[in-house]
Short mmCIF file of C-alpha atoms and ligand atoms in Angstrom, two decimals:
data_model
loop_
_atom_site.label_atom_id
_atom_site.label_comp_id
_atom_site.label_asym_id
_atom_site.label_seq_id
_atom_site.Cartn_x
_atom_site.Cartn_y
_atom_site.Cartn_z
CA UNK Z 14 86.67 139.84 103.17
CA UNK Z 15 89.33 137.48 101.81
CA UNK Z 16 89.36 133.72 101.69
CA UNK Z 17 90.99 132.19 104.59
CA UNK Z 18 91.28 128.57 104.22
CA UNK Z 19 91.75 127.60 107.97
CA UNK Z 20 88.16 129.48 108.41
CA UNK Z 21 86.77 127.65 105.75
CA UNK Z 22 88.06 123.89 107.35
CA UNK Z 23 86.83 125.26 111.00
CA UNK Z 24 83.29 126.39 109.83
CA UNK Z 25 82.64 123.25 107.69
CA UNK Z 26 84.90 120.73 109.90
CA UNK Z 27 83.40 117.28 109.71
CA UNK Z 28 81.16 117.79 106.63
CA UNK Z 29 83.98 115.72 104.64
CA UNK Z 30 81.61 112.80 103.53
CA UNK Z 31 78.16 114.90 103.38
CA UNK Z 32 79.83 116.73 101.14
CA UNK Z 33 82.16 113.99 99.08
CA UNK Z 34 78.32 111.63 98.84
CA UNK Z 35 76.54 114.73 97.66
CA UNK Z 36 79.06 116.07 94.71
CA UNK Z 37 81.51 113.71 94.70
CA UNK Z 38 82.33 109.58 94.29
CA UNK Z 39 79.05 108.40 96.98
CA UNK Z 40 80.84 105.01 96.27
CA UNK Z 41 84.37 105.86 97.72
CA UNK Z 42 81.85 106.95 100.88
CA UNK Z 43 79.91 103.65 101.23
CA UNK Z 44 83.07 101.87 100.80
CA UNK Z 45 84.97 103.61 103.85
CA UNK Z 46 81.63 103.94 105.71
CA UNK Z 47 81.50 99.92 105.44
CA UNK Z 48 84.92 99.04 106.35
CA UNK Z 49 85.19 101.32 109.59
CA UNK Z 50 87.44 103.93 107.57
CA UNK Z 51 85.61 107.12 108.07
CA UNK Z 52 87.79 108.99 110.28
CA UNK Z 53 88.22 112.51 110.02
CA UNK Z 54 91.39 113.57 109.80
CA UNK Z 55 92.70 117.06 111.13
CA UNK Z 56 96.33 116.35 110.58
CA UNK Z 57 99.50 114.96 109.40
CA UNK Z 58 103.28 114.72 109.81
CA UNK Z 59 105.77 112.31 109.12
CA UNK Z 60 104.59 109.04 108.88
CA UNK Z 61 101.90 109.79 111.48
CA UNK Z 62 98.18 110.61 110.00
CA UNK Z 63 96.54 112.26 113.09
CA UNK Z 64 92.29 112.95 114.12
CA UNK Z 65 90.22 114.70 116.34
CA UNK Z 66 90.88 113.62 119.67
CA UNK Z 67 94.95 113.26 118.83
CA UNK Z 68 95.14 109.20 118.07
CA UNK Z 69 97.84 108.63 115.54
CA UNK Z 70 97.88 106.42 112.65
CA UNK Z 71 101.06 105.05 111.06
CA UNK Z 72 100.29 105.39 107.41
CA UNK Z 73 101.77 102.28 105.65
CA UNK Z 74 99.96 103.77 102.53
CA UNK Z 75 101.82 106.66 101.92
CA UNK Z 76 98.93 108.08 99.79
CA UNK Z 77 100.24 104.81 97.54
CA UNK Z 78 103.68 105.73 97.39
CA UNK Z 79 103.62 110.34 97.12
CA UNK Z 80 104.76 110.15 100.77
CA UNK Z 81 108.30 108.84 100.45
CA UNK Z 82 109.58 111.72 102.51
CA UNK Z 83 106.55 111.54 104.86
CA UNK Z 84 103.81 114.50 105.20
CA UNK Z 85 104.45 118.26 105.25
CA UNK Z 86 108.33 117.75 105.71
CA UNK Z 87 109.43 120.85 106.32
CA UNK Z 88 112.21 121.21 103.80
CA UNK Z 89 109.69 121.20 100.72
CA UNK Z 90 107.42 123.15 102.83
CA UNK Z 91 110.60 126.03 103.06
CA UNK Z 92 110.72 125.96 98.88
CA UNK Z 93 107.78 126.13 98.23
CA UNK Z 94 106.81 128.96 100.57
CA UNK Z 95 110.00 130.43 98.60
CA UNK Z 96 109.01 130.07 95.53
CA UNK Z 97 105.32 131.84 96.19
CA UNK Z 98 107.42 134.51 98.24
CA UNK Z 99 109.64 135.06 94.68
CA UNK Z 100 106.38 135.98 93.10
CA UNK Z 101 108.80 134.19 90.06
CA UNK Z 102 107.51 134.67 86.59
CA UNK Z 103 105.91 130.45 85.94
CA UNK Z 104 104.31 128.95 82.82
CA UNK Z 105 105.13 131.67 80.59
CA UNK Z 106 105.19 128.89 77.72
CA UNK Z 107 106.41 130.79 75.31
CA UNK Z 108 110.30 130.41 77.34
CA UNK Z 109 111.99 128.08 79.06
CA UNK Z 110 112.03 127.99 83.07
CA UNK Z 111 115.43 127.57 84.98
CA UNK Z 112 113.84 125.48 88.23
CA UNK Z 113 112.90 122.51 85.69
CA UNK Z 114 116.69 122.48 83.68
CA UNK Z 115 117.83 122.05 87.09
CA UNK Z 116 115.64 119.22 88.24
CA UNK Z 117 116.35 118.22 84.75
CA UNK Z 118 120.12 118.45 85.35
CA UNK Z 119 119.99 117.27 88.98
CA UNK Z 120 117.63 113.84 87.94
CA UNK Z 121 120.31 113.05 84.82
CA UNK Z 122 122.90 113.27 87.53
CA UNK Z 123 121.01 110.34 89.47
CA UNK Z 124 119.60 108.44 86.71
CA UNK Z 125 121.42 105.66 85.05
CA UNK Z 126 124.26 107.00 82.25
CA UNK Z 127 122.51 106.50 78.61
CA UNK Z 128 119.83 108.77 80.20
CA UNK Z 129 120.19 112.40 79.61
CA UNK Z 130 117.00 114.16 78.80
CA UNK Z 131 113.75 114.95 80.90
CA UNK Z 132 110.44 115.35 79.78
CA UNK Z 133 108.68 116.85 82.73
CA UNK Z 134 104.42 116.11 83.14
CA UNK Z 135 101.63 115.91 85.92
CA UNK Z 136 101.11 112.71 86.86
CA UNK Z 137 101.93 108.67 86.48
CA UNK Z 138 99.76 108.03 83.82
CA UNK Z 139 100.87 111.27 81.93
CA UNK Z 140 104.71 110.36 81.87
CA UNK Z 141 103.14 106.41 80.18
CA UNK Z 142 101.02 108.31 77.77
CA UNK Z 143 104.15 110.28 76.93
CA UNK Z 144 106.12 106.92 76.92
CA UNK Z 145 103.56 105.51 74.40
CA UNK Z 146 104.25 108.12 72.31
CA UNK Z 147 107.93 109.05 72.21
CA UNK Z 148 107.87 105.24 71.42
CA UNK Z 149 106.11 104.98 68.23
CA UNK Z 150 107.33 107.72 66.87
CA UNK Z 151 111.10 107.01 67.68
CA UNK Z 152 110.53 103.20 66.28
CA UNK Z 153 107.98 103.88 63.60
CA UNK Z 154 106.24 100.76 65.14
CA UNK Z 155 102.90 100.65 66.91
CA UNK Z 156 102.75 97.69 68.96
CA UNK Z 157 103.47 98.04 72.88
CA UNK Z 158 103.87 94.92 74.82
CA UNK Z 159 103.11 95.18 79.01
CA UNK Z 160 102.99 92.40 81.54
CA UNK Z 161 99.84 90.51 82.83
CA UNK Z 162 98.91 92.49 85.99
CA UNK Z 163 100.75 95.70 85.55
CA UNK Z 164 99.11 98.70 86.49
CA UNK Z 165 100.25 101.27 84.78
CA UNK Z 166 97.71 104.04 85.13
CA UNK Z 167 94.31 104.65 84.62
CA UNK Z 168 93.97 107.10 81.57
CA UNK Z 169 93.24 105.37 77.89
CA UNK Z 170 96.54 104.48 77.03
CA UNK Z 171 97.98 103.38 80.41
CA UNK Z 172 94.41 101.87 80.46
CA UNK Z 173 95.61 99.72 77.37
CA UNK Z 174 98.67 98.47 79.45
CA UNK Z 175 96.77 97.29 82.05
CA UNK Z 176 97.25 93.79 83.40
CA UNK Z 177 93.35 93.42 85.53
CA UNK Z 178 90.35 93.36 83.72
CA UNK Z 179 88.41 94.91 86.75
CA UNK Z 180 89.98 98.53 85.32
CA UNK Z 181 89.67 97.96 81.92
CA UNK Z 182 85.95 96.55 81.54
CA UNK Z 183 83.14 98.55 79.66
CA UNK Z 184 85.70 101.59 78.36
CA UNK Z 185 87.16 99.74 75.53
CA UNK Z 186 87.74 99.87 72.69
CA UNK Z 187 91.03 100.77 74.07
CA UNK Z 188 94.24 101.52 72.33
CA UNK Z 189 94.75 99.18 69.64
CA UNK Z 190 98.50 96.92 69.21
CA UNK Z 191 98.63 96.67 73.27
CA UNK Z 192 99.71 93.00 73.88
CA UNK Z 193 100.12 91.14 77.43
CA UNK Z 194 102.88 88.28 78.03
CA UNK Z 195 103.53 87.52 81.46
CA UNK Z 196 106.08 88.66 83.72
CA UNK Z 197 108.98 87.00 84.43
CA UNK Z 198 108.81 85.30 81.12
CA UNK Z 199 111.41 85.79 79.10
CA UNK Z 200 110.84 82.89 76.40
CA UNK Z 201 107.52 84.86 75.94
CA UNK Z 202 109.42 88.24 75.72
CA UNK Z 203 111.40 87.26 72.85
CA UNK Z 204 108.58 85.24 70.62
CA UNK Z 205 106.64 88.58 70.61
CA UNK Z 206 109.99 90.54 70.00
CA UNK Z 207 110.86 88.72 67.06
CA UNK Z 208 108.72 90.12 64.70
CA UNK Z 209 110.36 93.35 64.91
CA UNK Z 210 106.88 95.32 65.31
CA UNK Z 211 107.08 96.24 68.83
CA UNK Z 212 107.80 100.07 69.56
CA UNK Z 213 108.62 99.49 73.59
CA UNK Z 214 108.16 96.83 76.18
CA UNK Z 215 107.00 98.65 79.15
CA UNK Z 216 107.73 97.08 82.43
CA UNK Z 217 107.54 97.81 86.25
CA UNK Z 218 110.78 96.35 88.11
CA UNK Z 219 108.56 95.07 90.77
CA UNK Z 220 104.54 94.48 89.85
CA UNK Z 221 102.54 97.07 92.07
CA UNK Z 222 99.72 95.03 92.01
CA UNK Z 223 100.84 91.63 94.34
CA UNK Z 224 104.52 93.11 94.67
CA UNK Z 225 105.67 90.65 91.92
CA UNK Z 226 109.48 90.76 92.36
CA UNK Z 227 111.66 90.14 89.09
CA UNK Z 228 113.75 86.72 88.40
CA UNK Z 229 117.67 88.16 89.20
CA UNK Z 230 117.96 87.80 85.59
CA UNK Z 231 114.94 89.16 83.62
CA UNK Z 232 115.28 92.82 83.75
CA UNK Z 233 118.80 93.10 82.36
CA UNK Z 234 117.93 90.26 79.99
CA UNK Z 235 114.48 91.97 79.21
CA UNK Z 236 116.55 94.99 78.11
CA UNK Z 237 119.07 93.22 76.00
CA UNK Z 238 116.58 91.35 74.08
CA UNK Z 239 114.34 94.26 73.60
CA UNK Z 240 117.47 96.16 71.70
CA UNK Z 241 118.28 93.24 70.12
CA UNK Z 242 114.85 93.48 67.80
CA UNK Z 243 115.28 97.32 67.78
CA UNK Z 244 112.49 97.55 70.64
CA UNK Z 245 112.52 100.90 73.43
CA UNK Z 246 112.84 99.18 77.32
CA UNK Z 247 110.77 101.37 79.48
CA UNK Z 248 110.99 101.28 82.97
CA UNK Z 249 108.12 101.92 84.79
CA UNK Z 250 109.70 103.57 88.44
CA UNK Z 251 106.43 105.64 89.35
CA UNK Z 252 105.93 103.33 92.45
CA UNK Z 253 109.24 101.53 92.74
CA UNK Z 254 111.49 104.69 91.84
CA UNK Z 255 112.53 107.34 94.06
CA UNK Z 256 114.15 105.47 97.20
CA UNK Z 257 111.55 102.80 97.75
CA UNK Z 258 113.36 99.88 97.34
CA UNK Z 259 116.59 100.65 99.22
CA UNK Z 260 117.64 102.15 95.71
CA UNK Z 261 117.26 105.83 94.07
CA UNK Z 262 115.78 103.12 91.25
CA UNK Z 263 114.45 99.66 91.55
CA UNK Z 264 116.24 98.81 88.37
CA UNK Z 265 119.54 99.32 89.96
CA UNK Z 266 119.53 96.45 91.91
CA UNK Z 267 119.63 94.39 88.66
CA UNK Z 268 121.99 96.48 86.64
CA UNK Z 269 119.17 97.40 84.18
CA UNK Z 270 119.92 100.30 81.57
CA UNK Z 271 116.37 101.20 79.68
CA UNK Z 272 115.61 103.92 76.94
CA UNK Z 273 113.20 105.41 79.18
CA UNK Z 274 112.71 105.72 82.60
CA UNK Z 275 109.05 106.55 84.36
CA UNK Z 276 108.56 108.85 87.72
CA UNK Z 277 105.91 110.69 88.97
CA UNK Z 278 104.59 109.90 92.67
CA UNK Z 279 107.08 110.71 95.58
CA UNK Z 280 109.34 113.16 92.97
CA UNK Z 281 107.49 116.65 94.21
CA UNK Z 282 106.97 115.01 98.05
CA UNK Z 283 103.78 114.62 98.22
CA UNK Z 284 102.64 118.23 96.95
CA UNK Z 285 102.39 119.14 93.79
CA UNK Z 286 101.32 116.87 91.13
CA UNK Z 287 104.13 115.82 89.20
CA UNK Z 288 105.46 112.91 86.30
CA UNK Z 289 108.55 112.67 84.20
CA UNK Z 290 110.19 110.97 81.93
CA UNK Z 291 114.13 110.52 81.87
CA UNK Z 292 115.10 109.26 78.05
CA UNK Z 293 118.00 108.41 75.93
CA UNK Z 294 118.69 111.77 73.78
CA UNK Z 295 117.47 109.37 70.69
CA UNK Z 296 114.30 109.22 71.78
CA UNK Z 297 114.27 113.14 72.39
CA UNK Z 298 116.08 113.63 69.39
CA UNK Z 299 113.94 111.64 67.17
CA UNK Z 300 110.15 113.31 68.76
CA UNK Z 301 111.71 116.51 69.10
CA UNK Z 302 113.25 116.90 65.61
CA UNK Z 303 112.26 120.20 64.04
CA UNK Z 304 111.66 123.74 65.20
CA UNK Z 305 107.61 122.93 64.16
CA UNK Z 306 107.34 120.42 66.01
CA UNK Z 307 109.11 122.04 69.13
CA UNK Z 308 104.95 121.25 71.15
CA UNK Z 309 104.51 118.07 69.51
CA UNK Z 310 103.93 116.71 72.61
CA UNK Z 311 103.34 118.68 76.33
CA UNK Z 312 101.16 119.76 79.20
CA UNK Z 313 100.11 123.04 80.13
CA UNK Z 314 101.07 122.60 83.82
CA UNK Z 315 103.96 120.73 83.18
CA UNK Z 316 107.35 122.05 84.33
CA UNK Z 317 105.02 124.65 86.90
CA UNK Z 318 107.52 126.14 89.32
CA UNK Z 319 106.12 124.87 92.45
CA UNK Z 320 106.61 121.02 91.09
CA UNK Z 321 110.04 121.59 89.99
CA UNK Z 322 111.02 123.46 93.26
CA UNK Z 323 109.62 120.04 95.51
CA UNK Z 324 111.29 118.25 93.25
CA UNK Z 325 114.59 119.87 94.05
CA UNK Z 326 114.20 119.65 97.55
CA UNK Z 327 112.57 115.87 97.41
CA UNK Z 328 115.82 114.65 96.31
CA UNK Z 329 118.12 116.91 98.53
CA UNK Z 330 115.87 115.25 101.06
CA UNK Z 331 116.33 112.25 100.37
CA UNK Z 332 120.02 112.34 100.16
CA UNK Z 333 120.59 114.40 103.18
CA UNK Z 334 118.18 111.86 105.52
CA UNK Z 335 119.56 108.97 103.76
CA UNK Z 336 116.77 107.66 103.69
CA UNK Z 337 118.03 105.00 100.64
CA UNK Z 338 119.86 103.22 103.71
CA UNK Z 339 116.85 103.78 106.37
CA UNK Z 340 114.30 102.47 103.38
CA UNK Z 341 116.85 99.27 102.96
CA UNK Z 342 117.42 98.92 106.70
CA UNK Z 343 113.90 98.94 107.99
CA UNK Z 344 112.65 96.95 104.94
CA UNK Z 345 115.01 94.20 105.35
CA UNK Z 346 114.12 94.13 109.56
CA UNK Z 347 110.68 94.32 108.81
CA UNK Z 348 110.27 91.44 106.31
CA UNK Z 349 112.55 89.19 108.59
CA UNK Z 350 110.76 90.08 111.74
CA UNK Z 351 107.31 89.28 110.07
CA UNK Z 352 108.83 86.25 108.87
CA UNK Z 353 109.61 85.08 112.27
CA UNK Z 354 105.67 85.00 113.04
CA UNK Z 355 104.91 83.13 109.85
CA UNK Z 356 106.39 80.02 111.95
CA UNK Z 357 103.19 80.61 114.52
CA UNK Z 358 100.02 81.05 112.15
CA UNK Z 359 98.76 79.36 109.99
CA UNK Z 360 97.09 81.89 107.64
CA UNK Z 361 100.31 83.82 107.01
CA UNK Z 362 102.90 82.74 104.58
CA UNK Z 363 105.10 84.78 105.00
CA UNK Z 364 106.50 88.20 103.76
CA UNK Z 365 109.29 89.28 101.40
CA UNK Z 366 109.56 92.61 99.30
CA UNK Z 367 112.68 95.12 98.38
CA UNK Z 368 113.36 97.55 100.70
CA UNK Z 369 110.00 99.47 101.82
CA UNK Z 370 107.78 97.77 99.18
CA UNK Z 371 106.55 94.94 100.92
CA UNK Z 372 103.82 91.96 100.55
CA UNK Z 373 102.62 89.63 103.03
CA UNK Z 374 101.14 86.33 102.16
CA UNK Z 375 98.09 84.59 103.34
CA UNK Z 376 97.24 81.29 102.25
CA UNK Z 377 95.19 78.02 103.07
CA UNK Z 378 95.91 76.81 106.70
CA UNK Z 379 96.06 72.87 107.42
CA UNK Z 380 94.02 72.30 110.26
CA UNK Z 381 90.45 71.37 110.04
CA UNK Z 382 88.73 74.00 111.64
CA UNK Z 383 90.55 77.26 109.96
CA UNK Z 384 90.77 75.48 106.86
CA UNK Z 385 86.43 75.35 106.89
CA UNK Z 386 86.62 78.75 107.98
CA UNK Z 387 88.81 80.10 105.33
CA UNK Z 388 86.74 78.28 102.65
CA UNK Z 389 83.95 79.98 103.44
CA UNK Z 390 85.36 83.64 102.65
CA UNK Z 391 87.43 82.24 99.45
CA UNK Z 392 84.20 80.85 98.28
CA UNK Z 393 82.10 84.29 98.82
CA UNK Z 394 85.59 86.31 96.73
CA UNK Z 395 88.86 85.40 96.36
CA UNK Z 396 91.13 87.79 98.16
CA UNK Z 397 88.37 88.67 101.33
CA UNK Z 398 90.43 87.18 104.19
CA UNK Z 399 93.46 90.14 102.99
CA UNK Z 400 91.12 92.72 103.78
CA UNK Z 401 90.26 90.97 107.46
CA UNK Z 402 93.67 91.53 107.95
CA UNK Z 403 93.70 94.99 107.36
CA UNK Z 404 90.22 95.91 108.37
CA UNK Z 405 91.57 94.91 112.11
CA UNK Z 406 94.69 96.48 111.27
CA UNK Z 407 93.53 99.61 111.11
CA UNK Z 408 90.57 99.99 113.95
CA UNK Z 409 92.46 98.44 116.43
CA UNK Z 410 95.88 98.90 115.82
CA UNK Z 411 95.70 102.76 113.72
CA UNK Z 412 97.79 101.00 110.87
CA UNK Z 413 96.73 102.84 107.46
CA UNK Z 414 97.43 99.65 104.79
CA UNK Z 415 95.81 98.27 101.54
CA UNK Z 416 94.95 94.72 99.64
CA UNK Z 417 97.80 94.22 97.20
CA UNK Z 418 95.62 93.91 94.48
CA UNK Z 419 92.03 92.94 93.06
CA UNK Z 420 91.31 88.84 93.62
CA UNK Z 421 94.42 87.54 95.83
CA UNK Z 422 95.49 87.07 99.91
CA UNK Z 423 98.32 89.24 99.84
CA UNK Z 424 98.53 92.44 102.24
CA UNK Z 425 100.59 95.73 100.88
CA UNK Z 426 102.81 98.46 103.18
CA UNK Z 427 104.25 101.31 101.20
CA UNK Z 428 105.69 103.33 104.26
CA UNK Z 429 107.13 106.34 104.44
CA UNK Z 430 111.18 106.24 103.86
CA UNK Z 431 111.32 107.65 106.96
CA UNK Z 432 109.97 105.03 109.30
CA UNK Z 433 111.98 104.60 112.34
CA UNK Z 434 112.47 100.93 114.78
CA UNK Z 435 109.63 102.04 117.37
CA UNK Z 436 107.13 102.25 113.53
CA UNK Z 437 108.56 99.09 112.90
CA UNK Z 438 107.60 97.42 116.24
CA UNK Z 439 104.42 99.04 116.34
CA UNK Z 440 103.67 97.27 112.65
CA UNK Z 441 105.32 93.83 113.90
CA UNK Z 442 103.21 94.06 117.26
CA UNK Z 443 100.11 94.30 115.57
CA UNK Z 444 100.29 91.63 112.59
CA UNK Z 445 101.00 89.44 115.37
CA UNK Z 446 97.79 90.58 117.63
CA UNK Z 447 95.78 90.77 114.32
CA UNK Z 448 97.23 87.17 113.22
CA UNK Z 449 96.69 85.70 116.91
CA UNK Z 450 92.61 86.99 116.74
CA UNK Z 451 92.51 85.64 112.96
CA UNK Z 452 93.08 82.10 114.16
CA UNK Z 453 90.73 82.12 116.92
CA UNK Z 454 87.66 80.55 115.42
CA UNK Z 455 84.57 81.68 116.29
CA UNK Z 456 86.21 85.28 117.47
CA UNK Z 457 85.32 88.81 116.57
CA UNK Z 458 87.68 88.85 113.56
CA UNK Z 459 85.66 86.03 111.61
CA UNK Z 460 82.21 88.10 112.65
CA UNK Z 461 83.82 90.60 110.13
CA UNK Z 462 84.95 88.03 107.82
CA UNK Z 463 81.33 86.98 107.56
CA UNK Z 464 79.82 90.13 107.15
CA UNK Z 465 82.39 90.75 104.39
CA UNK Z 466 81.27 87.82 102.71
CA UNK Z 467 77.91 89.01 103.37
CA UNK Z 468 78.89 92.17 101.35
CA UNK Z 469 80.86 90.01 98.51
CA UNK Z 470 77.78 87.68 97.69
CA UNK Z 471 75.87 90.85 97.45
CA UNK Z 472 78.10 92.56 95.18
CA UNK Z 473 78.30 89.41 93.20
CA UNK Z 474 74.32 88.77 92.58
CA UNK Z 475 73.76 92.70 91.99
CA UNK Z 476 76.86 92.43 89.04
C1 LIG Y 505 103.72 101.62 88.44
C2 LIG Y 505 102.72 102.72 88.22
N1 LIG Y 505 102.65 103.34 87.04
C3 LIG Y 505 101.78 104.34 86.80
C4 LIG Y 505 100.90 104.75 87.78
C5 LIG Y 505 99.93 105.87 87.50
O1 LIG Y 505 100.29 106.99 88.22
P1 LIG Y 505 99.21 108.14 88.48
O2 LIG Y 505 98.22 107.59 89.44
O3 LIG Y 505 100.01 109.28 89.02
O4 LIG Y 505 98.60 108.47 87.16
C6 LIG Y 505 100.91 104.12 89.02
C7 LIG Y 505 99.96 104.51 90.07
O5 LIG Y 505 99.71 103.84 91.02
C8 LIG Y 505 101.85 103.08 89.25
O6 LIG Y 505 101.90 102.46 90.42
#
């Protein structure tokens, strides 16, 4: 008898966390047992995340930022059903593929001008660890400076560029010559340029974590002061890249021209795992320089046929839905329509962004009774009354959002490019239900909030 997968998902449907508590992270289960997340989900399209009985979810998450073209769209679906049809010959290694020299050649096309060489990889993280490298070897220097509260992966050396302690804690020793300054700071950038010891200054246009959006000046700036001390400017597009910000790249809004350029996430559409890195033909040059050292640095699975042939058909998508304009469009409606409620609550502060990367601030109200209430959940963890915003969000108003970060009131949507007005609405109609129950104190919403601070006090005695 041969394996047939929908069989498989029938036979065993709804054993999703039995199974994920037994074998795999029991955590991940408690967490989204505690919260109200433990849906099943049967399926997906578009922006729409869809479960048993047919309620649909508007997925602001975007499986944190693959699903720039939304889920299963069809015209990646097409290639890749191609490209298992062509029976092609993949990962022969010892060769060179055409589908990734034409991804190559397509994303040079696309990418800003002094870039003109791909290294292709599996993942975020992969394309930094390859950044970390190409760096010190092109330089001959070892130190790598990152930004307080970049995230920048999660494998050692990312690890060592990473701005939250929360990640980092108990697997150190970690890279060494990794230094911090904080972002936006460009007096800082230079003092720790000017000893000439820095190999690259990696940087994400705008922060992941707490959507920090650049000063109009510091990117460009950033970049001219790194090449001024013979430093490598990486940009860091893995989240920002790819359409997000209204923008093929985030760093073309400021005019930005780095030595190295980071992708991975949306590039293969949500399918195949995927990461590269578009450089200067310096850096290639210089890591690449003799026939023995043609593998000095690779991936088995990079370059596999059915990542380069999404990744082809990600960016025809892209272009052919325009979904740069949509992404601008929406994101520009959406923060000024959210705006417009900041003027009625309290709690919110408001919400600005770049295109479909978007934060929304809470902060401390001014009246008496809220401000009492709101003490009590900053006092139990910093950051709890973000997650009463989405915790609502998301049982009563199927909205699929996250916490901007570790420690801090600010609420994250990464939608799908391809959101259209009536997703909009239904987002801006629900922040301002959720908003309206949030200042009603006593009221369901703050029954949550104190069972979340419940949880938090917990957490913190058992640390
Ligand atoms: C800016 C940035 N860089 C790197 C990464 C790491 O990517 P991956 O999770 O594919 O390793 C992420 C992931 O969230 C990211 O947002």
């Amino acid at each position: 008898m041969t394996l047939s997968i929908a069989q498989l998902i029938e036979t065993h449907r709804g054993e999703n966390f039995s199974l994920h508590e037994r074998h795999l992270n029991s955590q991940m289960v408690r967490v989204l047992r505690t919260i109200g997340y433990d849906r099943l989900y049967t399926h997906a399209e578009g922006p729409y995340l869809y479960d048993g009985e047919n309620n649909r979810y508007l997925d602001l998450l975007s499986g944190f930022g693959v699903f720039a073209l939304g889920r299963n769209h069809p015209t990646v679906k097409t290639a890749l059903k191609e490209v298992l049809e062509l029976d092609l010959p993949d990962l022969v290694q010892m060769d060179v593929s055409l589908l990734s020299g034409l991804l190559a050649d397509k994303l040079v096309k696309l990418t800003p001008a002094p870039l003109t060489k791909l290294f292709f990889c599996n993942s975020g993280a992969e394309a930094v660890e390859a950044a970390i490298k190409f760096a010190r070897y092109t330089t001959g220097r070892s130190r790598i400076l990152y930004c307080e509260h970049a995230f920048h992966g999660l494998t050692m050396g990312a690890l060592a560029l990473n701005g939250e302690e929360i990640f980092r804690q108990g697997f150190g020793p970690l890279l060494p010559d990794c230094d911090a300054i904080p972002f936006n700071d460009l007096g800082a950038l230079e003092q720790a340029l000017q000893t000439r010891e820095t190999a690259a200054f990696i940087v994400e246009p705008i922060q992941g974590k707490g959507v920090n959006l650049p000063a109009d000046d510091y990117l460009a700036e950033a970049a001219r002061l790194c090449h001024r001390y013979g430093t490598l400017f990486v940009a860091d597009e893995i989240q920002a890249g790819l359409g997000r910000t209204g923008k093929l790249w985030a760093i073309e809004h400021w005019g930005v021209e780095p030595d190295m350029l980071l992708m991975a996430k949306a590039l293969s559409g949500g399918f195949i795992p995927v990461g590269a890195v578009a450089m200067t033909a310096h850096v290639m040059d210089k890591v690449f320089n003799r026939m023995d050292r043609a593998v000095v640095h690779g991936s088995t699975f990079s370059k596999n046929n059915m990542a380069m042939a999404a990744g082809l058909a990600t960016l025809e998508v892209i272009e052919a839905e325009n979904l740069l304009d949509n992404a601008a469009r929406q994101g520009e409606a959406m923060v000024s329509e959210l705006n417009a409620l900041a003027e009625r609550y309290e709690f919110f502060k408001g919400a600005r962004g770049k295109g479909l990367m978007i934060a929304l601030d809470f902060g401390k109200p001014t009246s008496l009774k809220l401000k009492t209430a709101w003490n009590l959940l900053e006092t139990a963890n910093k950051g709890l009354f973000s997650q009463m915003v989405t915790i609502p969000l998301f049982k009563r108003h199927r909205i699929l959002s996250q916490v901007a970060g570790h420690g801090m009131n600010v609420v994250k949507f990464l939608p799908p490019l391809v959101i259209s007005d009536s997703d909009r609405a239904w987002v801006v109609r629900a922040m301002d239900e959720v908003l309206e129950d949030c200042h009603k104190v006593p009221g369901a919403i703050w029954d949550l909030g104190k069972t979340l601070a419940g949880h938090a006090m917990k957490a913190k005695k058992s640390a």
